[in-house]
């Protein structure tokens, strides 16, 4: 693809969660866990294809050892945070009492000197623009992965963006709207920079979110059901767009199934890279579907199978026709159909105008539908019913059985869950007040242990020699007297 490149505001992942071991929850700051080192990343493949690769923003793929860091996973440079969230100005994050630390990095070291107390959306934009300004797109193509912290909690924003939203009574919703406006301005400034420095005409901008909104933190998924961290459409359906002069059909909507894993093969192929057969990709090259409006090669999406999430009390093998234990949390999309089992998560529909200082349980609209706690299987036609109001599992048991068999097929390919216990060595107080790598491999542990024994021996032996010398001196003094 020519000599400009990609500006990506989306993920680096090529596999379903069940094939990485990260199918349960998120990577916690205190866990010795990260995206498995054997998993090839998008920047690694683009680097092979001759790209200069850069990352700005939020990593959140683990950092317990140095090999997990962005600059060890395919990026030439990294500026941003390692954790999933933190203060937008101070860049500090607490994971509990006495577990607080600084989280702003330049490469593999804390960026104390780079920190000027700027709001992170502004700071990350400035860094991204400086990367574009210092690179020559005519000599080498560039891949920039820009993962903004916004609009994640905590809800923080410069005062000047709040002024235009005085009419929103709910403070969370008001701040959220202001944060989005700041983000919009950032994308505008980046687009101007792409044009100014000669990238724009041969660049593809991919913009995407990673999950649905959180109503308790100002977000809204209305009229979709559920929220962030659920398997309802409100939790898993993300907004996104592709912007590029290279698109054949501009201004069109892609109605095909598209999953976050599709960006890996799509961008590697578009960038002139190669896809090895042994990668066992879960994604598809969807460029023709996006650019030309052709049908997507993707026919289904495994949203997830989480074997250790809270089990549905009424779930059973019987409810799953002897094919699947419906106590297990899982969600699968095949064509128009979507199947959910287990406990999908908070299942309400929350109209945005009900956001006030009152609790969410108070409704101005009669929209709340109490979900049957005895259920552990749901089937929806998402094309006809994207709001998941009409459960069809009883009406179409043959569809349920087919989709359960597909779940079983996927589950056979899954790897064990990686969700290790908290490691107290992760505490920033043991690492200069910074969140950063703390884990050492077995070789390092042995070397440190040997060094510790040597120091102990030297200390003990030296102390003993000092005692003998001291005793001899005392005897000598007595003899002289």
JSON list of C-alpha atoms in Angstrom, two decimals, residues 129-206:
[
{"chain": "A", "resi": 129, "resn": "UNK", "atom": "CA", "xyz": [1.20, 14.86, 15.93]},
{"chain": "A", "resi": 130, "resn": "UNK", "atom": "CA", "xyz": [4.91, 15.08, 16.87]},
{"chain": "A", "resi": 131, "resn": "UNK", "atom": "CA", "xyz": [5.42, 11.51, 15.57]},
{"chain": "A", "resi": 132, "resn": "UNK", "atom": "CA", "xyz": [3.76, 12.44, 12.27]},
{"chain": "A", "resi": 133, "resn": "UNK", "atom": "CA", "xyz": [5.85, 15.61, 12.03]},
{"chain": "A", "resi": 134, "resn": "UNK", "atom": "CA", "xyz": [9.19, 13.84, 12.60]},
{"chain": "A", "resi": 135, "resn": "UNK", "atom": "CA", "xyz": [8.62, 11.00, 10.10]},
{"chain": "A", "resi": 136, "resn": "UNK", "atom": "CA", "xyz": [8.94, 11.13, 6.30]},
{"chain": "A", "resi": 137, "resn": "UNK", "atom": "CA", "xyz": [5.97, 9.23, 4.81]},
{"chain": "A", "resi": 138, "resn": "UNK", "atom": "CA", "xyz": [7.63, 9.18, 1.37]},
{"chain": "A", "resi": 139, "resn": "UNK", "atom": "CA", "xyz": [10.58, 7.15, 2.65]},
{"chain": "A", "resi": 140, "resn": "UNK", "atom": "CA", "xyz": [8.83, 4.64, 4.92]},
{"chain": "A", "resi": 141, "resn": "UNK", "atom": "CA", "xyz": [5.17, 3.75, 5.65]},
{"chain": "A", "resi": 142, "resn": "UNK", "atom": "CA", "xyz": [3.97, 4.40, 9.19]},
{"chain": "A", "resi": 143, "resn": "UNK", "atom": "CA", "xyz": [1.58, 2.59, 11.52]},
{"chain": "A", "resi": 144, "resn": "UNK", "atom": "CA", "xyz": [0.31, 4.62, 14.47]},
{"chain": "A", "resi": 145, "resn": "UNK", "atom": "CA", "xyz": [-1.85, 2.94, 17.09]},
{"chain": "A", "resi": 146, "resn": "UNK", "atom": "CA", "xyz": [-3.52, 5.67, 19.14]},
{"chain": "A", "resi": 147, "resn": "UNK", "atom": "CA", "xyz": [-5.52, 4.37, 22.11]},
{"chain": "A", "resi": 148, "resn": "UNK", "atom": "CA", "xyz": [-7.13, 7.30, 23.87]},
{"chain": "A", "resi": 149, "resn": "UNK", "atom": "CA", "xyz": [-8.02, 7.03, 27.54]},
{"chain": "A", "resi": 150, "resn": "UNK", "atom": "CA", "xyz": [-11.26, 8.92, 26.86]},
{"chain": "A", "resi": 151, "resn": "UNK", "atom": "CA", "xyz": [-14.03, 8.34, 27.51]},
{"chain": "A", "resi": 152, "resn": "UNK", "atom": "CA", "xyz": [-13.25, 5.89, 30.29]},
{"chain": "A", "resi": 153, "resn": "UNK", "atom": "CA", "xyz": [-13.83, 6.70, 33.95]},
{"chain": "A", "resi": 154, "resn": "UNK", "atom": "CA", "xyz": [-12.79, 8.64, 35.98]},
{"chain": "A", "resi": 155, "resn": "UNK", "atom": "CA", "xyz": [-14.92, 11.35, 34.34]},
{"chain": "A", "resi": 156, "resn": "UNK", "atom": "CA", "xyz": [-12.53, 14.31, 34.02]},
{"chain": "A", "resi": 157, "resn": "UNK", "atom": "CA", "xyz": [-12.43, 17.09, 31.42]},
{"chain": "A", "resi": 158, "resn": "UNK", "atom": "CA", "xyz": [-11.08, 20.66, 31.05]},
{"chain": "A", "resi": 159, "resn": "UNK", "atom": "CA", "xyz": [-13.66, 23.24, 32.16]},
{"chain": "A", "resi": 160, "resn": "UNK", "atom": "CA", "xyz": [-13.91, 24.90, 28.74]},
{"chain": "A", "resi": 161, "resn": "UNK", "atom": "CA", "xyz": [-15.60, 21.80, 27.27]},
{"chain": "A", "resi": 162, "resn": "UNK", "atom": "CA", "xyz": [-18.20, 21.71, 30.04]},
{"chain": "A", "resi": 163, "resn": "UNK", "atom": "CA", "xyz": [-19.57, 25.17, 29.22]},
{"chain": "A", "resi": 164, "resn": "UNK", "atom": "CA", "xyz": [-21.49, 23.99, 26.16]},
{"chain": "A", "resi": 165, "resn": "UNK", "atom": "CA", "xyz": [-23.33, 21.29, 28.12]},
{"chain": "A", "resi": 166, "resn": "UNK", "atom": "CA", "xyz": [-24.83, 23.34, 30.95]},
{"chain": "A", "resi": 167, "resn": "UNK", "atom": "CA", "xyz": [-28.29, 22.14, 29.94]},
{"chain": "A", "resi": 168, "resn": "UNK", "atom": "CA", "xyz": [-27.60, 18.53, 30.94]},
{"chain": "A", "resi": 169, "resn": "UNK", "atom": "CA", "xyz": [-28.70, 18.15, 34.59]},
{"chain": "A", "resi": 170, "resn": "UNK", "atom": "CA", "xyz": [-26.90, 14.88, 35.33]},
{"chain": "A", "resi": 171, "resn": "UNK", "atom": "CA", "xyz": [-23.23, 15.67, 36.18]},
{"chain": "A", "resi": 172, "resn": "UNK", "atom": "CA", "xyz": [-21.95, 12.31, 34.88]},
{"chain": "A", "resi": 173, "resn": "UNK", "atom": "CA", "xyz": [-23.73, 12.70, 31.55]},
{"chain": "A", "resi": 174, "resn": "UNK", "atom": "CA", "xyz": [-22.57, 16.33, 31.28]},
{"chain": "A", "resi": 175, "resn": "UNK", "atom": "CA", "xyz": [-18.90, 15.42, 31.82]},
{"chain": "A", "resi": 176, "resn": "UNK", "atom": "CA", "xyz": [-19.19, 12.46, 29.47]},
{"chain": "A", "resi": 177, "resn": "UNK", "atom": "CA", "xyz": [-20.56, 14.67, 26.67]},
{"chain": "A", "resi": 178, "resn": "UNK", "atom": "CA", "xyz": [-17.76, 17.19, 27.26]},
{"chain": "A", "resi": 179, "resn": "UNK", "atom": "CA", "xyz": [-15.13, 14.43, 27.14]},
{"chain": "A", "resi": 180, "resn": "UNK", "atom": "CA", "xyz": [-16.51, 13.23, 23.79]},
{"chain": "A", "resi": 181, "resn": "UNK", "atom": "CA", "xyz": [-16.30, 16.79, 22.42]},
{"chain": "A", "resi": 182, "resn": "UNK", "atom": "CA", "xyz": [-12.65, 16.97, 23.46]},
{"chain": "A", "resi": 183, "resn": "UNK", "atom": "CA", "xyz": [-12.06, 13.62, 21.74]},
{"chain": "A", "resi": 184, "resn": "UNK", "atom": "CA", "xyz": [-13.80, 14.85, 18.57]},
{"chain": "A", "resi": 185, "resn": "UNK", "atom": "CA", "xyz": [-11.51, 17.88, 18.53]},
{"chain": "A", "resi": 186, "resn": "UNK", "atom": "CA", "xyz": [-8.49, 15.59, 18.94]},
{"chain": "A", "resi": 187, "resn": "UNK", "atom": "CA", "xyz": [-9.48, 13.50, 15.88]},
{"chain": "A", "resi": 188, "resn": "UNK", "atom": "CA", "xyz": [-9.99, 16.71, 13.91]},
{"chain": "A", "resi": 189, "resn": "UNK", "atom": "CA", "xyz": [-6.49, 17.92, 14.83]},
{"chain": "A", "resi": 190, "resn": "UNK", "atom": "CA", "xyz": [-4.98, 14.57, 13.89]},
{"chain": "A", "resi": 191, "resn": "UNK", "atom": "CA", "xyz": [-6.67, 14.63, 10.50]},
{"chain": "A", "resi": 192, "resn": "UNK", "atom": "CA", "xyz": [-5.29, 18.12, 9.88]},
{"chain": "A", "resi": 193, "resn": "UNK", "atom": "CA", "xyz": [-1.80, 16.86, 10.81]},
{"chain": "A", "resi": 194, "resn": "UNK", "atom": "CA", "xyz": [-2.12, 13.92, 8.40]},
{"chain": "A", "resi": 195, "resn": "UNK", "atom": "CA", "xyz": [-2.86, 16.40, 5.62]},
{"chain": "A", "resi": 196, "resn": "UNK", "atom": "CA", "xyz": [-0.18, 18.89, 6.69]},
{"chain": "A", "resi": 197, "resn": "UNK", "atom": "CA", "xyz": [2.65, 16.32, 6.78]},
{"chain": "A", "resi": 198, "resn": "UNK", "atom": "CA", "xyz": [1.75, 14.48, 3.57]},
{"chain": "A", "resi": 199, "resn": "UNK", "atom": "CA", "xyz": [0.11, 11.30, 4.86]},
{"chain": "A", "resi": 200, "resn": "UNK", "atom": "CA", "xyz": [-3.58, 11.81, 4.23]},
{"chain": "A", "resi": 201, "resn": "UNK", "atom": "CA", "xyz": [-3.99, 10.82, 0.55]},
{"chain": "A", "resi": 202, "resn": "UNK", "atom": "CA", "xyz": [-2.62, 7.34, 1.17]},
{"chain": "A", "resi": 203, "resn": "UNK", "atom": "CA", "xyz": [-3.77, 6.67, 4.72]},
{"chain": "A", "resi": 204, "resn": "UNK", "atom": "CA", "xyz": [-6.52, 4.54, 6.25]},
{"chain": "A", "resi": 205, "resn": "UNK", "atom": "CA", "xyz": [-7.99, 5.74, 9.56]},
{"chain": "A", "resi": 206, "resn": "UNK", "atom": "CA", "xyz": [-9.74, 3.05, 11.57]}
]
